Tab-separated table of C-alpha atoms and ligand atoms in Angstrom:
chain	number	residue	atom	x	y	z
X	1	UNK	CA	-50.922	117.758	16.432
X	2	UNK	CA	-50.520	116.858	12.793
X	3	UNK	CA	-51.953	120.150	11.604
X	4	UNK	CA	-49.503	122.094	13.754
X	5	UNK	CA	-46.593	120.102	12.395
X	6	UNK	CA	-47.596	120.752	8.784
X	7	UNK	CA	-47.998	124.466	9.377
X	8	UNK	CA	-44.590	124.675	10.963
X	9	UNK	CA	-42.962	122.991	7.946
X	10	UNK	CA	-44.710	125.332	5.569
X	11	UNK	CA	-43.660	128.384	7.566
X	12	UNK	CA	-40.015	127.367	7.440
X	13	UNK	CA	-40.282	126.708	3.689
X	14	UNK	CA	-41.678	130.156	3.154
X	15	UNK	CA	-39.076	131.771	5.386
X	16	UNK	CA	-36.404	129.834	3.496
X	17	UNK	CA	-37.657	131.057	0.122
X	18	UNK	CA	-37.911	134.633	1.278
X	19	UNK	CA	-34.432	134.699	2.864
X	20	UNK	CA	-32.887	132.965	-0.127
X	21	UNK	CA	-34.433	135.508	-2.468
X	22	UNK	CA	-33.173	138.355	-0.280
X	23	UNK	CA	-29.627	136.951	-0.477
X	24	UNK	CA	-29.736	136.265	-4.228
X	25	UNK	CA	-30.954	139.770	-4.963
X	26	UNK	CA	-28.490	141.300	-2.501
X	27	UNK	CA	-31.202	142.784	-0.277
X	28	UNK	CA	-28.989	141.116	2.312
X	29	UNK	CA	-25.427	141.975	1.357
X	30	UNK	CA	-22.564	139.467	1.440
X	31	UNK	CA	-21.002	139.522	4.884
X	32	UNK	CA	-24.094	141.085	6.482
X	33	UNK	CA	-25.067	139.752	9.898
X	34	UNK	CA	-28.420	137.968	10.058
X	35	UNK	CA	-30.317	138.421	13.329
X	36	UNK	CA	-32.811	135.626	13.897
X	37	UNK	CA	-35.052	137.695	16.184
X	38	UNK	CA	-35.163	140.670	13.800
X	39	UNK	CA	-35.960	138.516	10.781
X	40	UNK	CA	-38.639	136.617	12.700
X	41	UNK	CA	-40.243	139.883	13.772
X	42	UNK	CA	-40.151	141.323	10.256
X	43	UNK	CA	-41.663	138.199	8.720
X	44	UNK	CA	-44.192	137.803	11.520
X	45	UNK	CA	-43.088	134.275	12.457
X	46	UNK	CA	-41.462	132.663	15.482
X	47	UNK	CA	-37.663	132.219	15.596
X	48	UNK	CA	-37.947	128.451	14.981
X	49	UNK	CA	-38.695	128.525	11.228
X	50	UNK	CA	-36.056	131.240	10.777
X	51	UNK	CA	-33.445	129.033	12.448
X	52	UNK	CA	-34.332	126.055	10.285
X	53	UNK	CA	-34.298	128.185	7.111
X	54	UNK	CA	-30.829	129.459	8.060
X	55	UNK	CA	-29.710	125.878	8.575
X	56	UNK	CA	-30.875	125.011	5.069
X	57	UNK	CA	-29.195	128.086	3.563
X	58	UNK	CA	-25.922	127.203	5.241
X	59	UNK	CA	-26.026	123.745	3.618
X	60	UNK	CA	-26.280	125.557	0.282
X	61	UNK	CA	-23.320	127.734	1.161
X	62	UNK	CA	-25.332	130.945	1.116
X	63	UNK	CA	-25.074	131.587	4.838
X	64	UNK	CA	-22.179	131.136	7.254
X	65	UNK	CA	-22.876	130.169	10.830
X	66	UNK	CA	-19.885	131.107	12.996
X	67	UNK	CA	-20.141	129.640	16.481
X	68	UNK	CA	-20.114	132.270	19.272
X	69	UNK	CA	-19.988	135.009	16.669
X	70	UNK	CA	-23.225	134.941	14.701
X	71	UNK	CA	-24.820	134.177	11.376
X	72	UNK	CA	-23.698	135.999	8.246
X	73	UNK	CA	-24.535	136.093	4.555
X	74	UNK	CA	-21.657	134.248	2.897
X	75	UNK	CA	-18.991	136.358	1.235
X	76	UNK	CA	-18.605	136.114	-2.499
X	77	UNK	CA	-15.253	137.279	-3.787
X	78	UNK	CA	-13.712	137.467	-7.247
X	79	UNK	CA	-11.472	134.579	-6.206
X	80	UNK	CA	-14.523	132.464	-5.238
X	81	UNK	CA	-16.025	133.033	-8.664
X	82	UNK	CA	-12.777	132.282	-10.498
X	83	UNK	CA	-12.063	129.100	-8.539
X	84	UNK	CA	-15.604	127.857	-9.008
X	85	UNK	CA	-15.430	128.519	-12.751
X	86	UNK	CA	-12.270	126.433	-13.026
X	87	UNK	CA	-13.832	123.437	-11.288
X	88	UNK	CA	-17.084	123.901	-13.171
X	89	UNK	CA	-15.107	123.818	-16.365
X	90	UNK	CA	-13.473	120.496	-15.478
X	91	UNK	CA	-16.783	118.911	-14.441
X	92	UNK	CA	-18.743	120.147	-17.463
X	93	UNK	CA	-16.036	119.075	-19.896
X	94	UNK	CA	-16.038	115.594	-18.382
X	95	UNK	CA	-19.834	115.510	-18.565
X	96	UNK	CA	-19.693	116.590	-22.199
X	97	UNK	CA	-17.217	113.838	-23.040
X	98	UNK	CA	-19.599	111.258	-21.572
X	99	UNK	CA	-22.769	112.841	-22.965
X	100	UNK	CA	-21.504	113.122	-26.513
X	101	UNK	CA	-21.600	109.341	-27.045
X	102	UNK	CA	-24.907	108.668	-25.327
X	103	UNK	CA	-27.144	111.686	-25.878
X	104	UNK	CA	-30.470	110.924	-27.579
X	105	UNK	CA	-32.324	112.967	-30.182
X	106	UNK	CA	-34.994	113.705	-27.597
X	107	UNK	CA	-32.418	115.058	-25.143
X	108	UNK	CA	-30.902	117.218	-27.853
X	109	UNK	CA	-34.367	118.525	-28.546
X	110	UNK	CA	-34.787	119.531	-24.886
X	111	UNK	CA	-31.552	121.514	-25.038
X	112	UNK	CA	-32.619	123.131	-28.284
X	113	UNK	CA	-35.857	124.314	-26.694
X	114	UNK	CA	-33.950	125.976	-23.872
X	115	UNK	CA	-31.641	127.637	-26.386
X	116	UNK	CA	-34.621	129.112	-28.190
X	117	UNK	CA	-35.920	130.525	-24.924
X	118	UNK	CA	-32.467	131.912	-24.092
X	119	UNK	CA	-32.468	133.785	-27.402
X	120	UNK	CA	-35.550	135.819	-26.399
X	121	UNK	CA	-34.925	139.470	-25.515
X	122	UNK	CA	-34.413	140.161	-21.809
X	123	UNK	CA	-35.703	143.607	-20.937
X	124	UNK	CA	-37.201	143.347	-17.472
X	125	UNK	CA	-36.585	141.675	-14.113
X	126	UNK	CA	-39.051	138.821	-14.674
X	127	UNK	CA	-37.497	137.905	-18.030
X	128	UNK	CA	-34.083	138.187	-16.493
X	129	UNK	CA	-35.124	135.762	-13.775
X	130	UNK	CA	-36.393	133.290	-16.384
X	131	UNK	CA	-33.234	133.736	-18.406
X	132	UNK	CA	-31.121	132.811	-15.382
X	133	UNK	CA	-33.261	129.754	-14.737
X	134	UNK	CA	-32.991	128.600	-18.353
X	135	UNK	CA	-29.245	129.150	-18.370
X	136	UNK	CA	-28.901	127.091	-15.197
X	137	UNK	CA	-31.106	124.359	-16.636
X	138	UNK	CA	-29.105	124.206	-19.871
X	139	UNK	CA	-25.913	123.409	-17.962
X	140	UNK	CA	-27.616	121.106	-15.464
X	141	UNK	CA	-29.077	119.053	-18.320
X	142	UNK	CA	-25.655	118.706	-19.901
X	143	UNK	CA	-24.387	117.287	-16.615
X	144	UNK	CA	-27.426	115.036	-16.306
X	145	UNK	CA	-26.951	113.653	-19.819
X	146	UNK	CA	-23.518	112.398	-18.740
X	147	UNK	CA	-25.391	109.677	-16.858
X	148	UNK	CA	-22.754	109.766	-14.105
X	149	UNK	CA	-24.476	110.025	-10.711
X	150	UNK	CA	-21.330	111.040	-8.787
X	151	UNK	CA	-20.571	113.748	-11.281
X	152	UNK	CA	-24.125	115.068	-10.997
X	153	UNK	CA	-23.782	115.142	-7.216
X	154	UNK	CA	-20.438	116.952	-7.316
X	155	UNK	CA	-21.812	119.529	-9.705
X	156	UNK	CA	-24.793	120.185	-7.438
X	157	UNK	CA	-22.539	120.641	-4.432
X	158	UNK	CA	-20.423	123.156	-6.307
X	159	UNK	CA	-23.368	125.564	-6.175
X	160	UNK	CA	-22.010	127.357	-9.199
X	161	UNK	CA	-25.309	128.741	-10.265
X	162	UNK	CA	-26.176	130.092	-6.874
X	163	UNK	CA	-22.930	132.016	-6.886
X	164	UNK	CA	-23.541	133.220	-10.385
X	165	UNK	CA	-27.046	134.369	-9.558
X	166	UNK	CA	-25.699	136.274	-6.591
X	167	UNK	CA	-23.058	137.953	-8.671
X	168	UNK	CA	-25.646	138.858	-11.280
X	169	UNK	CA	-27.844	140.273	-8.568
X	170	UNK	CA	-25.123	142.796	-7.823
X	171	UNK	CA	-24.048	143.597	-11.311
X	172	UNK	CA	-25.906	146.184	-13.323
X	173	UNK	CA	-24.395	145.712	-16.778
X	174	UNK	CA	-24.890	141.971	-17.035
X	175	UNK	CA	-26.980	142.596	-20.166
X	176	UNK	CA	-23.787	143.262	-22.133
X	177	UNK	CA	-22.795	139.656	-21.613
X	178	UNK	CA	-25.867	138.313	-23.396
X	179	UNK	CA	-24.278	138.690	-26.838
X	180	UNK	CA	-21.247	136.446	-26.300
X	181	UNK	CA	-23.343	134.125	-24.151
X	182	UNK	CA	-25.865	133.368	-26.908
X	183	UNK	CA	-23.131	132.639	-29.462
X	184	UNK	CA	-21.290	130.394	-26.994
X	185	UNK	CA	-24.408	128.427	-26.069
X	186	UNK	CA	-25.267	127.792	-29.685
X	187	UNK	CA	-21.698	126.622	-30.412
X	188	UNK	CA	-21.949	124.232	-27.435
X	189	UNK	CA	-25.203	122.885	-28.811
X	190	UNK	CA	-23.902	122.493	-32.385
X	191	UNK	CA	-20.812	120.614	-31.202
X	192	UNK	CA	-22.969	118.304	-29.115
X	193	UNK	CA	-25.424	117.710	-31.957
X	194	UNK	CA	-22.463	116.938	-34.254
X	195	UNK	CA	-21.139	114.613	-31.516
X	196	UNK	CA	-17.773	116.308	-31.801
X	197	UNK	CA	-16.144	115.818	-28.413
X	198	UNK	CA	-13.060	118.001	-28.971
X	199	UNK	CA	-15.070	120.908	-30.351
X	200	UNK	CA	-17.546	120.596	-27.497
X	201	UNK	CA	-14.841	120.706	-24.807
X	202	UNK	CA	-13.324	123.759	-26.422
X	203	UNK	CA	-16.685	125.542	-26.620
X	204	UNK	CA	-17.535	124.771	-22.991
X	205	UNK	CA	-14.122	125.855	-21.758
X	206	UNK	CA	-14.351	129.123	-23.599
X	207	UNK	CA	-17.878	129.821	-22.347
X	208	UNK	CA	-17.360	128.941	-18.698
X	209	UNK	CA	-13.991	130.635	-18.276
X	210	UNK	CA	-15.141	133.762	-20.108
X	211	UNK	CA	-18.277	133.968	-17.947
X	212	UNK	CA	-16.244	133.365	-14.779
X	213	UNK	CA	-13.748	136.038	-15.744
X	214	UNK	CA	-16.474	138.593	-16.525
X	215	UNK	CA	-18.175	137.943	-13.231
X	216	UNK	CA	-15.069	138.057	-11.094
X	217	UNK	CA	-14.050	141.294	-12.787
X	218	UNK	CA	-17.424	142.884	-12.154
X	219	UNK	CA	-17.039	141.933	-8.495
X	220	UNK	CA	-13.543	143.438	-8.241
X	221	UNK	CA	-14.776	146.694	-9.751
X	222	UNK	CA	-17.641	146.976	-7.266
X	223	UNK	CA	-15.810	146.126	-4.079
R	1	ZN	ZN1	-24.163	129.214	-19.953
C-alpha cells in the first residue's frame, strides 16, 4: 500500500515537471488545449498523475481549467506582462524601502555573488536557463530581505517570474536585453549597498518597467 502511494506521488511530480517545462519553453503554446488522455499516453502514465499535475499548474496560473470546455495553457498577452510589471514594481520598491534599513553585510554578499554569476556570458540554452534562475533569485532575495511575510506571499502569488520565463521562451532576441539588464542590476546593488532608499527605488523602477515594456513589445510583435 505505502509503496504504491509513494510511486503515485512521484509520478505526478514528474508529470508536473515535464508539463511545466513544456509550457515554459512554449512546446505547448499559450491557449493550446491540453488533453489529459493524450498527455498520459505520451508520457506512459495513467490519467491520474496528469490530472493532479494540471491541478498544480492551474494554481500557479500556467493552466486554465474551464468547466465543460476543457483545459488550456494560459494565455500570456502584452497587457498581462505590462500589468504584472506595474504591480511588481510597487511590491519590489516597498521591499527595497524595508530592506535598505535592515539588510546585513552577509545578505549583501549573497546578492553580490548572484550579480557576479549574472555577469557571465550567456551563449547556450543551459547558461540561459541558469541566467533566468539567478535573475529570479536576485529579485526574490530582495523581497525576502524586506522581512515582511505578507509582502513575500503577495510577490510569490504574482508569479511574475513564471510569466517572464514564458515570454523569454518565445522571444528569440532576448540576448539584446542583457546589456541594459546588467547595468540596471549593478545600480540596484550599489544603491542597496549605499543604503540609499531613493536611489534604490529609482533603479528598481527603471529596471522593472523597462524589462516589462521590452517583454510586452516582443509579445505584440510576435502575435
Ligand atoms: Zn532583474
